[in-house]
Amino acid sequence: MTSEAGGWTPTGRDEPDAPPRTGADATVPLDVPDEVDERRLHPAWVITRAVAVLRGLVPAFIALAVGLREWAVPAAALLALIVIGIRVIEWRVTRYAVVDGALRLRSGVLSRRERVVPASRISALDTSRGLVQRVFGLVSLEVQTAGGGKQAELRLDALTFDEAERLRAALGHAAATARPEAGVRGAGAAAGVSIGTGARPATDAGAAAGFAAPPASPDPTPVYAITGRELVIAALTGPQLGLVAVLVGSLLSQARDLLPDALTERVEDELTGANAMTIAVFVVVGLLIAAVVSVLGTVVAFAEFTVVRDDRRLRIRRGLLTERTGTIPLDRIHGVRIVEGLLRRPLGYATVQVEVAGYRGDDEITRTLIPLVHRSALPELLGRMLPEVPWSDDDLARPPARAHRRSWTAPLLLSVLPALVVLVTVPGNGWQLTAILPLLAGLAVGEARWRGAGWSLGPEVLVVRSQLLARRTLLLLARRVQRIDLRTQPFQRRAELATFDVVLATGRHGGVRHLDAAVADDLQRHVAARTSRTPPPAVRRDGSLSFAAPPE
Amino acid sequence: MSATALAADRPPLPGDDGRHQLSARAVPYWRLRLATTLVPAAVVATGVLLLVDVAGGFRIAGAAVAWAVALGVVVVVPPIRRRIWWYAIGDEEVDLHEGLVVVTRTVVPMVRVQHVDLHRGPLSTRLGLAEIELHTAAGSVTIPALDRDEAERIRARVSVLARTPDDL
């Protein structure tokens, strides 16, 4: 059921509204409405916000219950009533509108606040849906801007799905996703609308062509969708889980009789009677619970992970309880990070994250582009999803052989201090031998760093690989590098080695340790040449550059 | 061609010729700055040693070490830092070389420079010094302790090269 001509009925809009529609379909408005009259959020906003606040007040409720005894329930009810009352008033004064091509949000009870975000500055409109919001069929709309930090610039917390789509259309960010209820199959059906116009952008989009071309009808066929098997493997090999497994293993291996009696007795004394075995059991159970939580957390975060590509953006949808959609503008992608975790690398699996400028960046989950992929399938998949970051699976160049021994030097020297501390503080009876452990850890770190290090520089892409526990391969667009460092410490200078490091606009960096000094110097020159002598206009005009006048 | 083989040519960097040193007054400037933190630290360390209940010999030795370290750093570090520091500002890149134990050569492409700041604190103003800070999307790099005129020249030059609007 499609809407009547020009009408924005809240129900029944099944297909996304791509702005430049040239079809002669009279029932679809030809031009996008550029104004949205002022209105309030959905009343359920009160509930979603109140729930969030009340959840935060749980400790206060417990304190009340302890302190006030029989008055606890009325007091708690009063507190809850006040919270809800404040939210109702806030809801009444919160209004949004699209005026003059800008999103305007008015809010504030005592001090009025008005925020205006011009549509041209909006880099993405993302949505998420929590449990409460699902009950009411609502979404949160998060407005991301180019200069924005980790947080969304502005968020509208309770919109109906149609209202969110309407705002998107008015702000020129029409979604390529169908209604969430329809799921992937629904999105596939909606693709029928665009068959006439759309070639598959993923197959033909060149690096520059995609940015300049007018937005064609989006193709909602996912370029990636996680399978159930991959989700399970991802959950069982997650990074937190590796840590938990190591801890549980080490605890189980240290049964009580291995501990020195003095220590056991002291622990038992401190805990008034509980014996050390019970404590160990509690700790192990706690860690197992942590493991289960981590597995479930991964499943919840990455379930139904799908990526849709149109010629300007990647759209990611994921999540089981809270469904989230994220948008990554292609012209803001500076690179891709392939992470092969401790448990995943032996199995041949990797995770892929994107390096995006001006996107709330630091959360590993929101940066995830591919939650899990087998290494053998990775080049093909990445080539399909992101042809902008061409990657040849060639062998990487390695640091020179003389760097092997030097890789151990610094971590070993750093581990001497903890080893000395252990030697001094731990009582005798052979337990002093544990002083070797920090040294072994130092050696292991040095060896892992040596094994992981590698680089290559293609016409477009600089690849740097490093390893500590996980092996991280950073593919980055050389022309977008912000800064190139060559670092040497005294040991390296003696062996004519140097550390090469590049910094991205995302603030993160990637480097290779212990390259031959001459090679590193050459690499610095070539990357600099690629960055500075081919200034692509897209980079200078990507909206993120707000020039501040120099002070005088 | 393998992706790992670099082209045989060696693209130039501004630092290949025309390296500039910081102002000669950088050394007294850094010495004063270090002294303002290290001398009070040594005073505090001496005070703590006087209050703590240890043998008199240890007190004197500890205080002596604290003062020796503080004065040693003030005397020795600034000249070394200045000897290592150089900068070169070309048309395409800014090239910086700095460090003490870890020595870093930093190249910032000019097209990445978003804006230029010129700082002067009370102390640097008295010594006729200024500091240039170049901001990029990934943080900033600083050229400290420049002669005032030189800093002004750099600011003007980088403003033009980075196509920063230089509206006063």
XYZ file of C-alpha atoms in Angstrom:
720
model
C 0.000 0.000 0.000
C 1.641 3.227 -1.092
C 0.723 6.698 -0.010
C -1.557 9.041 -1.865
C -0.092 11.773 -3.997
C 2.129 13.941 -1.888
C 0.554 12.648 1.281
C 2.704 11.694 4.205
C 0.441 9.260 5.943
C 2.195 7.611 8.828
C 1.259 4.131 7.696
C 1.771 2.158 4.587
C 4.934 3.615 3.101
C 6.748 0.523 2.110
C 9.501 1.845 -0.024
C 12.320 4.222 0.655
C 12.227 7.646 -0.816
C 15.270 8.300 -2.937
C 15.456 11.997 -3.745
C 15.964 12.316 -7.514
C 13.255 10.019 -8.699
C 12.662 10.482 -12.408
C 9.890 7.998 -12.849
C 6.474 9.133 -14.014
C 4.772 7.590 -11.039
C 2.202 10.194 -10.104
C 1.523 8.757 -6.686
C 5.057 9.480 -5.537
C 6.060 13.088 -4.979
C 8.686 14.159 -7.459
C 10.558 16.476 -5.184
C 11.332 15.903 -1.607
C 9.629 18.172 0.903
C 12.321 20.421 2.291
C 10.384 21.547 5.307
C 8.875 19.617 8.148
C 6.567 21.556 10.382
C 7.330 21.748 14.045
C 6.095 18.843 16.101
C 6.669 16.882 19.263
C 8.246 13.513 19.681
C 6.050 10.479 20.237
C 4.528 10.463 23.750
C 6.237 7.162 24.451
C 9.411 9.249 24.712
C 8.370 9.861 28.307
C 8.447 6.139 28.992
C 11.753 5.463 27.252
C 13.469 8.332 29.049
C 11.854 7.596 32.393
C 12.904 3.963 32.167
C 16.459 5.044 31.471
C 16.489 7.433 34.420
C 14.802 5.004 36.801
C 17.321 2.356 35.857
C 20.031 4.776 36.884
C 18.225 5.395 40.181
C 18.180 1.726 41.205
C 21.031 2.237 43.713
C 19.117 5.146 45.202
C 16.020 2.943 45.532
C 18.047 0.292 47.309
C 19.463 2.930 49.642
C 15.931 4.145 50.307
C 14.715 0.648 51.028
C 17.529 0.132 53.508
C 17.281 3.527 55.160
C 13.555 4.111 55.376
C 12.184 0.596 55.887
C 8.353 0.877 55.939
C 8.432 4.281 54.187
C 10.548 2.868 51.392
C 7.722 2.046 48.986
C 5.945 5.418 49.195
C 9.265 7.233 48.964
C 10.268 5.241 45.901
C 6.887 5.834 44.319
C 7.196 9.558 44.951
C 10.669 9.607 43.422
C 9.426 7.709 40.367
C 6.483 10.083 40.058
C 8.768 13.108 40.171
C 11.022 11.599 37.510
C 8.104 10.829 35.235
C 6.556 14.236 35.878
C 9.742 16.013 34.863
C 9.905 13.908 31.732
C 6.321 14.759 30.802
C 7.077 18.479 31.078
C 10.256 18.021 29.057
C 8.346 16.123 26.398
C 5.832 18.942 26.126
C 8.491 21.545 25.394
C 10.668 19.439 23.102
C 9.882 20.158 19.471
C 11.736 19.505 16.279
C 11.332 20.856 12.773
C 13.112 21.080 9.471
C 13.358 24.721 8.480
C 15.471 26.254 5.714
C 17.284 23.007 5.108
C 18.293 22.616 8.715
C 17.121 20.393 11.516
C 16.003 22.435 14.510
C 15.448 21.056 17.974
C 13.961 23.164 20.736
C 14.071 21.847 24.246
C 14.573 22.850 27.837
C 12.123 23.692 30.590
C 13.816 26.424 32.584
C 16.569 27.379 30.198
C 15.322 27.105 26.656
C 17.710 25.586 24.197
C 17.540 25.689 20.445
C 19.917 23.717 18.308
C 20.121 23.978 14.549
C 22.074 21.519 12.424
C 22.242 22.377 8.713
C 21.504 19.402 6.473
C 24.775 19.968 4.615
C 26.710 19.333 7.808
C 24.915 16.084 8.597
C 27.155 13.192 7.658
C 24.757 10.454 8.664
C 21.365 9.831 10.182
C 21.504 6.598 12.129
C 18.736 4.832 13.934
C 18.529 2.472 16.855
C 15.625 0.750 18.556
C 15.637 -0.407 22.141
C 13.185 -2.836 23.702
C 10.763 -0.171 24.937
C 10.915 1.541 21.579
C 10.155 -1.724 19.791
C 7.007 -2.148 21.836
C 5.763 1.206 20.533
C 7.223 0.800 17.045
C 9.628 3.702 17.479
C 13.212 4.483 16.541
C 15.897 6.826 17.841
C 17.361 9.026 15.169
C 20.989 9.992 15.784
C 22.316 12.931 13.842
C 26.020 12.574 13.090
C 27.997 15.565 11.905
C 31.406 15.876 10.358
C 33.033 17.610 13.267
C 31.207 15.567 15.836
C 33.050 13.732 18.543
C 32.168 10.370 19.948
C 28.605 11.352 20.726
C 25.939 12.006 18.175
C 25.477 15.725 17.676
C 21.810 15.491 18.425
C 19.350 12.688 18.893
C 15.614 12.427 18.568
C 14.636 9.618 20.823
C 11.119 8.613 19.936
C 10.003 8.850 16.345
C 7.741 6.527 14.467
C 9.531 4.773 11.667
C 7.692 6.785 9.051
C 8.461 10.019 10.827
C 12.158 9.108 10.880
C 12.040 8.323 7.162
C 10.289 11.597 6.521
C 12.984 13.523 8.358
C 15.611 11.589 6.469
C 14.025 12.462 3.172
C 13.663 16.106 4.149
C 17.328 16.232 5.085
C 18.432 14.423 1.933
C 19.470 11.197 3.620
C 16.784 8.833 2.425
C 17.400 5.349 3.683
C 18.079 2.339 1.542
C 16.556 0.070 4.103
C 12.997 -1.088 4.156
C 10.797 -1.080 7.217
C 12.506 -2.977 9.948
C 9.678 -5.481 10.263
C 10.170 -6.498 6.670
C 13.714 -7.607 7.302
C 16.149 -8.524 4.578
C 13.625 -10.253 2.381
C 11.392 -7.204 2.474
C 14.352 -5.112 1.432
C 14.960 -7.464 -1.441
C 11.396 -7.089 -2.591
C 11.652 -3.325 -2.445
C 14.618 -3.608 -4.769
C 12.139 -4.224 -7.541
C 11.352 -0.527 -7.485
C 14.832 0.451 -8.519
C 15.601 -2.265 -11.035
C 14.956 0.084 -13.934
C 17.529 2.651 -12.865
C 20.050 0.985 -10.673
C 23.085 -0.862 -11.773
C 24.723 -2.568 -8.846
C 26.851 0.177 -7.379
C 29.096 -2.296 -5.625
C 30.348 -3.779 -8.838
C 31.112 -0.687 -10.824
C 31.820 2.076 -8.361
C 35.286 3.399 -8.859
C 37.083 5.338 -6.187
C 36.104 8.760 -7.440
C 33.112 8.032 -9.620
C 30.965 7.114 -6.661
C 31.312 10.498 -5.006
C 30.632 12.633 -8.007
C 27.720 10.731 -9.481
C 24.249 11.911 -8.564
C 22.650 9.581 -6.070
C 20.915 6.859 -7.996
C 18.255 4.673 -6.549
C 19.818 2.647 -3.797
C 20.195 -1.036 -4.274
C 19.103 -2.685 -1.082
C 20.648 -6.066 -1.792
C 23.040 -6.627 1.075
C 26.710 -6.904 0.113
C 27.216 -8.750 3.334
C 24.974 -10.610 5.752
C 26.264 -12.618 8.663
C 25.354 -16.307 8.710
C 24.269 -18.128 11.840
C 27.437 -20.179 11.812
C 29.632 -17.095 11.605
C 27.719 -15.470 14.439
C 28.281 -18.482 16.688
C 31.981 -18.623 15.851
C 32.299 -14.880 16.375
C 30.660 -15.197 19.783
C 32.813 -18.136 20.849
C 36.097 -16.586 19.769
C 35.499 -13.017 20.934
C 38.397 -11.077 22.408
C 36.956 -10.911 25.927
C 36.367 -14.629 25.869
C 40.014 -15.359 25.158
C 40.986 -13.411 28.235
C 38.382 -15.162 30.379
C 39.525 -18.563 29.121
C 43.110 -17.791 30.030
C 42.109 -16.639 33.521
C 39.896 -19.659 34.209
C 42.584 -21.994 32.966
C 45.274 -20.465 35.112
C 43.042 -20.545 38.186
C 41.986 -24.139 37.659
C 45.584 -25.182 37.285
C 46.436 -23.652 40.623
C 44.552 -25.966 42.902
C 44.792 -25.341 46.577
C 47.604 -27.731 47.315
C 49.863 -25.875 44.927
C 49.489 -22.641 46.850
C 51.925 -22.033 49.673
C 50.291 -22.791 53.026
C 51.134 -19.395 54.449
C 49.286 -17.638 51.662
C 46.239 -19.915 51.929
C 46.019 -19.333 55.647
C 46.328 -15.607 55.291
C 43.540 -15.482 52.706
C 41.360 -17.670 54.912
C 41.996 -15.437 57.911
C 41.129 -12.314 56.005
C 37.873 -13.780 54.819
C 36.892 -15.107 58.244
C 36.510 -18.781 57.744
C 35.727 -19.133 54.046
C 38.403 -21.429 52.785
C 40.498 -20.697 49.764
C 38.939 -23.495 47.722
C 35.487 -21.911 48.033
C 36.894 -18.608 46.927
C 38.572 -20.202 43.938
C 35.272 -21.846 42.981
C 33.478 -18.512 43.268
C 36.066 -16.809 41.098
C 35.851 -19.548 38.452
C 32.042 -19.418 38.462
C 32.217 -15.645 38.166
C 34.536 -15.890 35.200
C 32.336 -18.491 33.528
C 29.361 -16.173 33.948
C 31.476 -13.421 32.421
C 32.222 -15.746 29.512
C 28.548 -16.506 28.958
C 27.711 -12.808 29.150
C 30.415 -12.046 26.615
C 29.087 -14.708 24.230
C 25.540 -13.432 24.588
C 26.753 -9.863 24.216
C 28.361 -10.659 20.892
C 25.254 -12.448 19.679
C 23.019 -9.562 20.696
C 25.292 -6.954 19.114
C 25.993 -8.703 15.837
C 22.869 -10.767 15.147
C 21.324 -10.065 11.751
C 24.334 -7.995 10.745
C 23.772 -6.810 7.202
C 25.577 -4.262 5.078
C 23.900 -2.529 2.166
C 25.878 -0.385 -0.225
C 24.651 2.439 -2.377
C 26.941 4.695 -4.303
C 27.541 7.123 -1.479
C 27.191 5.149 1.715
C 27.439 1.837 3.428
C 24.474 1.126 5.632
C 24.885 -1.321 8.445
C 22.019 -2.891 10.316
C 22.576 -5.121 13.282
C 21.370 -6.141 16.710
C 18.944 -8.537 18.272
C 17.226 -6.683 21.121
C 18.233 -3.189 20.163
C 18.292 -2.905 16.420
C 20.673 -0.290 15.124
C 21.383 1.111 11.734
C 24.597 2.911 11.029
C 25.649 4.887 8.000
C 29.193 5.204 6.746
C 29.697 7.792 3.999
C 32.116 6.282 1.492
C 34.059 9.504 1.042
C 34.919 9.525 4.731
C 36.491 6.111 4.790
C 40.200 6.449 5.364
C 41.069 2.820 5.755
C 40.190 -0.636 6.924
C 41.565 -2.577 9.853
C 41.676 -6.369 9.709
C 41.910 -7.794 13.209
C 42.837 -11.435 13.672
C 42.212 -12.149 17.330
C 44.078 -14.537 19.570
C 41.485 -17.300 19.227
C 40.435 -16.434 15.703
C 43.770 -16.429 13.916
C 44.487 -20.127 14.455
C 41.050 -20.850 12.978
C 41.705 -18.517 10.055
C 39.059 -15.952 10.966
C 39.251 -12.189 11.121
C 37.144 -9.156 11.946
C 37.132 -6.048 9.785
C 36.688 -2.522 11.111
C 36.530 0.727 9.184
C 38.464 3.889 9.868
C 35.980 6.698 9.324
C 36.646 10.380 9.907
C 34.101 12.408 11.773
C 32.069 9.498 13.017
C 31.600 8.598 16.640
C 34.586 6.435 16.347
C 35.983 4.795 19.383
C 33.506 2.008 19.895
C 34.810 -1.165 18.299
C 31.307 -2.460 17.652
C 30.124 0.593 15.745
C 33.293 0.534 13.670
C 32.798 -3.107 12.725
C 32.250 -3.658 9.038
C 32.484 -7.451 9.001
C 32.054 -9.226 12.345
C 33.650 -12.444 11.140
C 35.061 -13.665 7.865
C 37.415 -16.429 6.882
C 40.716 -15.117 5.605
C 40.368 -16.946 2.309
C 37.084 -15.161 1.571
C 38.260 -11.778 2.781
C 39.911 -10.235 -0.323
C 36.908 -11.012 -2.504
C 34.389 -9.780 0.090
C 36.333 -6.608 0.812
C 36.730 -5.930 -2.883
C 32.973 -6.151 -3.258
C 32.139 -4.031 -0.233
C 34.858 -1.425 -0.549
C 36.485 -1.224 -3.976
C 37.738 2.188 -2.802
C 40.350 0.397 -0.725
C 41.941 -1.914 -3.278
C 43.886 -4.643 -1.601
C 46.208 -7.150 -3.138
C 46.801 -10.113 -0.917
C 50.531 -10.029 -1.675
C 53.067 -10.946 0.913
C 54.114 -8.007 2.982
C 57.686 -6.786 3.203
C 59.338 -7.710 6.482
C 61.802 -5.953 8.746
C 65.429 -7.047 8.219
C 66.707 -10.156 9.991
C 68.870 -8.134 12.362
C 65.664 -6.639 13.759
C 64.631 -9.999 15.208
C 66.934 -9.835 18.215
C 66.246 -6.100 18.639
C 62.519 -6.767 18.850
C 63.176 -8.492 22.152
C 65.365 -5.771 23.651
C 62.822 -3.143 24.669
C 60.102 -5.502 26.034
C 62.735 -7.502 27.911
C 64.198 -4.390 29.516
C 60.711 -3.259 30.497
C 59.969 -6.635 32.091
C 63.078 -6.540 34.284
C 61.437 -4.178 36.770
C 58.351 -6.360 37.501
C 60.679 -9.362 37.682
C 62.778 -7.603 40.340
C 59.623 -6.654 42.256
C 58.537 -10.305 42.286
C 62.010 -11.394 43.365
C 62.010 -9.006 46.311
C 58.427 -9.358 47.530
C 57.603 -13.044 47.074
C 58.730 -15.289 49.960
C 61.095 -18.205 49.335
C 60.292 -21.910 48.742
C 60.818 -21.839 45.018
C 58.069 -19.268 44.430
C 60.751 -16.806 43.514
C 61.000 -18.680 40.249
C 57.833 -16.845 39.196
C 60.157 -13.895 38.617
C 60.857 -15.549 35.277
C 57.256 -14.992 34.160
C 57.556 -11.263 33.408
C 60.731 -11.954 31.449
C 59.000 -14.677 29.434
C 56.102 -12.311 28.807
C 58.590 -9.707 27.597
C 60.154 -12.224 25.230
C 56.725 -13.290 23.970
C 55.739 -9.688 23.285
C 58.964 -9.060 21.387
C 58.590 -12.242 19.375
C 54.930 -11.523 18.520
C 55.833 -8.016 17.406
C 58.609 -9.381 15.216
C 56.401 -12.015 13.653
C 53.529 -9.657 12.940
C 55.457 -6.735 11.488
C 55.029 -6.106 7.783
C 54.190 -3.431 5.261
C 53.518 -2.743 1.623
C 52.846 0.382 -0.376
C 50.704 0.132 -3.479
C 49.594 2.933 -5.765
C 46.668 3.736 -3.475
C 46.914 1.729 -0.340
C 49.508 1.587 2.389
C 49.408 -1.636 4.400
C 50.978 -1.862 7.841
C 50.682 -4.920 10.017
C 51.480 -5.304 13.688
C 50.830 -7.885 16.331
C 50.613 -8.139 20.064
C 47.902 -10.603 21.013
C 45.780 -9.951 17.959
C 47.322 -9.344 14.567
C 46.138 -6.073 13.066
C 46.508 -5.291 9.397
C 45.729 -1.692 8.574
C 44.934 -0.909 4.948
C 44.814 2.813 4.525
C 44.434 5.214 1.673
C 47.912 6.707 1.470
C 46.628 10.014 0.148
C 44.549 10.586 3.274
C 47.302 10.102 5.831
C 47.544 13.066 8.190
C 51.072 12.716 9.418
C 54.036 10.416 8.871
C 56.505 9.751 11.685
C 59.890 8.095 11.710
C 61.041 7.278 15.225
C 64.261 5.891 16.577
C 65.381 5.048 20.077
C 69.042 4.526 20.991
C 69.069 0.752 20.410
C 67.541 1.231 16.992
C 70.047 3.919 16.050
C 72.901 1.554 16.851
C 71.435 -1.093 14.538
C 70.274 1.413 11.906
C 66.630 0.575 12.418
C 63.637 2.870 12.674
C 59.948 2.718 13.517
C 57.548 3.933 10.861
C 54.204 5.283 11.981
C 51.308 7.047 10.282
C 48.466 8.935 11.951
C 44.958 8.985 10.508
C 42.296 11.649 10.745
C 40.496 9.328 13.130
C 43.312 9.922 15.606
C 44.349 6.285 15.465
C 47.673 5.286 14.046
C 49.425 2.291 12.606
C 53.054 1.462 12.217
C 55.834 -1.026 11.730
C 58.681 -1.390 14.183
C 62.326 -1.957 13.386
C 62.445 -1.349 9.675
C 65.788 -0.755 8.067
C 66.399 2.966 8.560
C 66.936 3.576 4.826
C 63.778 1.663 3.901
C 61.763 3.527 6.518
C 63.096 6.833 5.193
C 62.097 5.854 1.657
C 58.678 4.789 2.867
C 58.165 8.102 4.642
C 59.106 9.979 1.456
C 56.830 7.925 -0.779
C 53.820 8.148 1.503
C 54.395 11.893 1.883
C 54.607 12.251 -1.897
C 51.331 10.394 -2.341
C 49.626 12.480 0.292
C 50.772 15.950 -0.553
C 51.255 16.055 -4.308
C 47.912 14.724 -5.402
C 45.389 16.778 -3.487
C 42.010 15.280 -4.401
C 39.371 17.983 -4.185
C 37.013 15.615 -2.411
C 39.254 15.625 0.605
C 39.446 19.386 0.794
C 35.739 19.797 0.330
C 34.434 17.083 2.570
C 32.833 19.578 4.857
C 34.972 18.785 7.867
C 37.344 21.662 7.413
C 36.210 24.694 9.296
C 39.032 27.153 9.066
C 39.658 29.135 12.142
C 41.376 32.413 11.467
C 44.851 32.469 12.954
C 45.001 34.577 16.085
C 46.533 37.989 16.056
C 55.696 -5.382 -9.807
C 55.270 -6.452 -6.262
C 53.400 -4.016 -4.087
C 56.219 -4.019 -1.595
C 58.883 -2.669 -3.927
C 59.162 1.072 -3.695
C 59.863 3.042 -6.828
C 63.534 3.750 -7.296
C 63.152 7.504 -7.144
C 63.548 9.187 -3.830
C 60.910 11.865 -3.415
C 62.437 14.905 -1.759
C 61.409 16.236 1.616
C 61.896 19.839 2.741
C 64.383 18.708 5.371
C 66.841 17.485 2.730
C 68.148 21.008 2.454
C 67.371 24.188 4.299
C 67.009 22.841 7.796
C 66.409 25.566 10.320
C 67.392 25.528 13.953
C 65.324 26.965 16.738
C 66.223 30.319 18.236
C 69.460 30.510 20.201
C 67.377 31.751 23.115
C 65.581 28.401 23.156
C 68.214 27.100 25.572
C 67.730 29.744 28.303
C 63.973 29.601 27.682
C 63.800 25.843 28.236
C 66.174 26.104 31.194
C 63.886 28.607 32.888
C 60.816 26.506 32.117
C 62.416 23.353 33.458
C 63.655 25.206 36.528
C 60.158 26.433 37.353
C 59.004 22.830 37.774
C 62.147 20.972 38.838
C 63.405 23.393 41.527
C 60.084 23.320 43.447
C 60.087 19.517 43.045
C 63.568 19.358 44.563
C 62.460 21.664 47.394
C 59.486 19.405 48.115
C 61.696 16.311 48.008
C 64.098 17.948 50.480
C 61.219 18.898 52.764
C 59.820 15.375 52.720
C 63.253 13.954 53.537
C 63.527 16.320 56.517
C 60.191 15.161 57.883
C 60.723 11.456 57.344
C 62.398 9.557 60.131
C 65.620 8.321 58.539
C 69.258 8.569 59.431
C 70.829 11.993 58.871
C 73.284 10.696 56.304
C 70.461 9.378 54.139
C 68.684 12.716 54.368
C 71.664 14.657 53.136
C 72.423 12.099 50.420
C 68.797 12.016 49.259
C 68.531 15.791 49.122
C 71.833 15.984 47.283
C 70.641 13.474 44.690
C 67.348 15.348 44.203
C 69.145 18.661 43.650
C 71.794 17.083 41.460
C 69.158 15.492 39.207
C 67.124 18.705 39.019
C 70.113 20.906 38.212
C 71.628 18.308 35.898
C 68.460 18.144 33.831
C 68.179 21.948 33.732
C 71.768 22.319 32.566
C 72.154 19.355 30.224
C 68.788 18.708 28.525
C 68.000 22.036 26.771
C 71.206 22.223 24.678
C 70.786 18.610 23.536
C 67.169 19.228 22.637
C 68.096 22.282 20.619
C 70.898 20.447 18.813
C 68.483 17.698 17.727
C 65.638 20.037 16.783
C 65.349 21.208 13.203
C 62.446 22.152 11.012
C 61.964 22.767 7.322
C 58.852 24.160 5.716
C 58.487 23.347 2.052
C 55.678 24.028 -0.353
C 54.211 20.557 0.062
C 55.195 19.405 3.517
C 56.259 20.483 6.946
C 59.260 18.483 8.105
C 60.181 18.374 11.798
C 62.953 16.584 13.659
C 62.891 16.482 17.425
C 63.575 14.338 20.423
C 65.907 13.539 23.247
C 66.143 9.789 23.767
C 63.541 8.884 21.167
C 64.150 10.989 18.076
C 61.221 11.550 15.714
C 61.075 12.951 12.228
C 57.517 14.057 11.472
C 56.211 14.922 8.035
C 52.881 16.723 7.816
C 51.550 17.250 4.293
C 50.657 20.898 3.794
C 47.190 20.027 2.475
C 46.414 18.476 5.843
C 47.087 21.634 7.831
C 43.767 23.091 8.876
C 44.924 26.135 10.726
C 47.978 27.701 12.284
C 48.309 29.070 15.794
C 51.001 31.361 17.113
C 51.395 31.233 20.896
C 53.323 33.483 23.202
C 53.424 32.990 26.932
C 54.637 35.606 29.431
C 58.096 34.062 29.552
C 58.503 33.592 25.812
C 57.322 37.165 25.197
C 60.082 38.519 27.442
C 62.652 36.497 25.545
C 61.197 37.534 22.193
C 60.129 33.985 21.372
C 56.958 32.445 20.000
C 55.617 28.997 19.271
C 53.890 27.769 16.129
C 51.185 25.120 16.357
C 49.946 23.456 13.180
C 46.556 21.818 13.524
C 45.486 18.834 11.472
C 42.418 16.648 11.731
C 44.513 14.245 13.811
C 45.857 16.652 16.397
C 48.600 19.204 16.156
C 52.363 19.524 15.883
C 54.345 22.297 17.516
C 57.507 24.184 16.653
C 58.585 25.724 19.960
C 60.946 28.548 20.845
C 61.158 30.417 17.561
C 62.324 33.977 17.180
C 59.264 36.168 17.069
C 59.882 37.376 13.493
C 60.621 33.885 12.271
C 57.405 32.608 13.862
C 55.429 35.363 12.142
C 57.052 34.463 8.821
C 56.216 30.783 9.278
C 52.650 31.570 10.200
C 52.179 33.760 7.150
C 53.840 31.217 4.874
C 51.933 28.200 6.156
C 48.680 30.160 6.046
C 49.205 30.771 2.347
C 50.403 27.276 1.553
C 47.650 25.589 3.513
C 45.227 27.971 1.808
C 44.041 29.062 5.183
C 42.105 32.310 4.982
C 44.425 34.768 6.672
C 41.884 37.423 7.511
C 43.039 39.759 10.216
